[in-house]
């Protein structure tokens, strides 16, 4: 059968209209690069839209990063409580898309089914229509394929990934075990503590729990203001401060952390220790095996539960692209600066990393870099080639001075300070101007448009 291929060789294709896709679209507009966005859902906002099928966001999801630190440049979050709730975040993203008139570039209900290289271009198939593009930006999100641990035995109750958890009503009159103590695991465990008949949290190792507010301000603001301190000194200050405030964590029945503070994804939760201290949540070590409704732990203890929520993280996945085109690192992507493929000069990933700071301000730096690179490729000014040479030589580890604990999610970790310094240096090396809010102000339409109030999004 003959397939007609639509010629889009002068354009770029962005897959996904979540925060990454929107940031990339705005960065392309700022440099005048032509592009199309394909989004499988009916609206923008990515996982922050609770209506987006399969979203990992649950009713009470809030940012762990603060409102002040979390916005895109030229478009801060409107005033409100320190940590925005998901409905405020989606309202903000809608306002962002409207402000820069991004919707007209987005094809909704358009799932990208296949992406394959052809003669230096990319074939992109959407609903049986194939287009050929100059380059592809995969902004399809890394929280859609759950990662499950392998545990011997069979559990007889209800088990699901945290991705499929939606509200504390699911815990009523139930004995619940949450497995995993990342930010989602701890948040969901506090909901279980307040709503379930009995609540437990299983942790593989000891963790440091950082309060969301420090010295009267959100922890990420405190962290940014103290970024001038050498890392080891900051680590020492944090360690002593937590020790003075919380004392020995083993007194709560928790395991002693085997790593120093800031050497794993920070767990920003001020609530979990009080739930444990109130007796509403019981910490347990790693799970050893299941037998019916009984869960056995590695310390020899066991409990009976009705349901388990696996808050055990995600794996990056690209169902539309053969795995060989991606450089993998643990459960994520090992591309240069998280976005530049070393295999293909015109394939990019945006938003496929784990980090210790608000994501949106980093996405827009990645997006601007990709746009600059492509402009240079088009105009043959040579910086694209120079960037590729640098990428070949550098491993591109953005973990910085942090000796992260060895786990699949820390293999592609991005320390915000290391990334920012490296990005500044790269822009300097390539002679590119760092993006500023002004680059985007002229695109805003009308210029005084502000984020909408969250009440428009229930
Ligand atoms: C529970 C939770 C809490 C978080 N808390 C914070 C926080 O406090 N601060 C922070 O900054 N970040 C936080 N994040 C990180 C969050 O991932 C980012 O804020 C952001 O949503 C990432 O945007 P994205 O566009 O890369 O991915 P997504 O938001 O996942 O968007 C990807 C889009 O691509 C679409 N798509 C996927 N496949 C296809 C396809 N084949 N064809 C077409 N479209 C496709 C999807 O429908 C989706 O709209 C949190 C994440 C989770 C899960």
mmCIF file of N, CA and C in Angstrom, residues 193-194 252 270-282:
data_model
loop_
_atom_site.group_PDB
_atom_site.id
_atom_site.type_symbol
_atom_site.label_atom_id
_atom_site.label_comp_id
_atom_site.label_asym_id
_atom_site.label_seq_id
_atom_site.Cartn_x
_atom_site.Cartn_y
_atom_site.Cartn_z
ATOM 1 N N UNK A 193 -2.603 7.741 56.811
ATOM 2 C CA UNK A 193 -2.567 7.859 58.280
ATOM 3 C C UNK A 193 -3.852 8.509 58.793
ATOM 4 N N UNK A 194 -4.378 9.469 58.049
ATOM 5 C CA UNK A 194 -5.546 10.235 58.521
ATOM 6 C C UNK A 194 -6.874 9.605 58.114
ATOM 7 N N UNK A 252 11.767 7.229 66.134
ATOM 8 C CA UNK A 252 10.422 7.139 65.548
ATOM 9 C C UNK A 252 10.187 5.732 64.971
ATOM 10 N N UNK A 270 6.983 17.575 55.993
ATOM 11 C CA UNK A 270 7.040 17.982 57.389
ATOM 12 C C UNK A 270 6.023 17.185 58.204
ATOM 13 N N UNK A 271 5.224 16.412 57.513
ATOM 14 C CA UNK A 271 4.036 15.822 58.122
ATOM 15 C C UNK A 271 4.229 14.387 58.590
ATOM 16 N N UNK A 272 5.130 13.685 57.882
ATOM 17 C CA UNK A 272 5.191 12.235 58.093
ATOM 18 C C UNK A 272 5.644 11.888 59.505
ATOM 19 N N UNK A 273 6.576 12.681 60.041
ATOM 20 C CA UNK A 273 7.075 12.351 61.377
ATOM 21 C C UNK A 273 5.987 12.574 62.424
ATOM 22 N N UNK A 274 5.143 13.612 62.217
ATOM 23 C CA UNK A 274 4.070 13.800 63.209
ATOM 24 C C UNK A 274 3.034 12.681 63.087
ATOM 25 N N UNK A 275 2.762 12.199 61.864
ATOM 26 C CA UNK A 275 1.818 11.059 61.729
ATOM 27 C C UNK A 275 2.372 9.842 62.473
ATOM 28 N N UNK A 276 3.706 9.639 62.365
ATOM 29 C CA UNK A 276 4.320 8.493 63.060
ATOM 30 C C UNK A 276 4.263 8.723 64.570
ATOM 31 N N UNK A 277 4.592 9.975 64.983
ATOM 32 C CA UNK A 277 4.590 10.280 66.426
ATOM 33 C C UNK A 277 3.192 10.158 67.022
ATOM 34 N N UNK A 278 2.156 10.437 66.213
ATOM 35 C CA UNK A 278 0.768 10.297 66.705
ATOM 36 C C UNK A 278 0.315 8.843 66.723
ATOM 37 N N UNK A 279 1.119 7.961 66.164
ATOM 38 C CA UNK A 279 0.738 6.538 66.137
ATOM 39 C C UNK A 279 -0.217 6.216 65.001
ATOM 40 N N UNK A 280 -0.418 7.177 64.074
ATOM 41 C CA UNK A 280 -1.360 6.939 62.966
ATOM 42 C C UNK A 280 -0.689 6.263 61.775
ATOM 43 N N UNK A 281 0.638 6.202 61.797
ATOM 44 C CA UNK A 281 1.375 5.585 60.695
ATOM 45 C C UNK A 281 2.541 4.816 61.292
ATOM 46 N N UNK A 282 2.674 3.548 60.856
ATOM 47 C CA UNK A 282 3.772 2.743 61.411
ATOM 48 C C UNK A 282 4.829 2.481 60.346
#
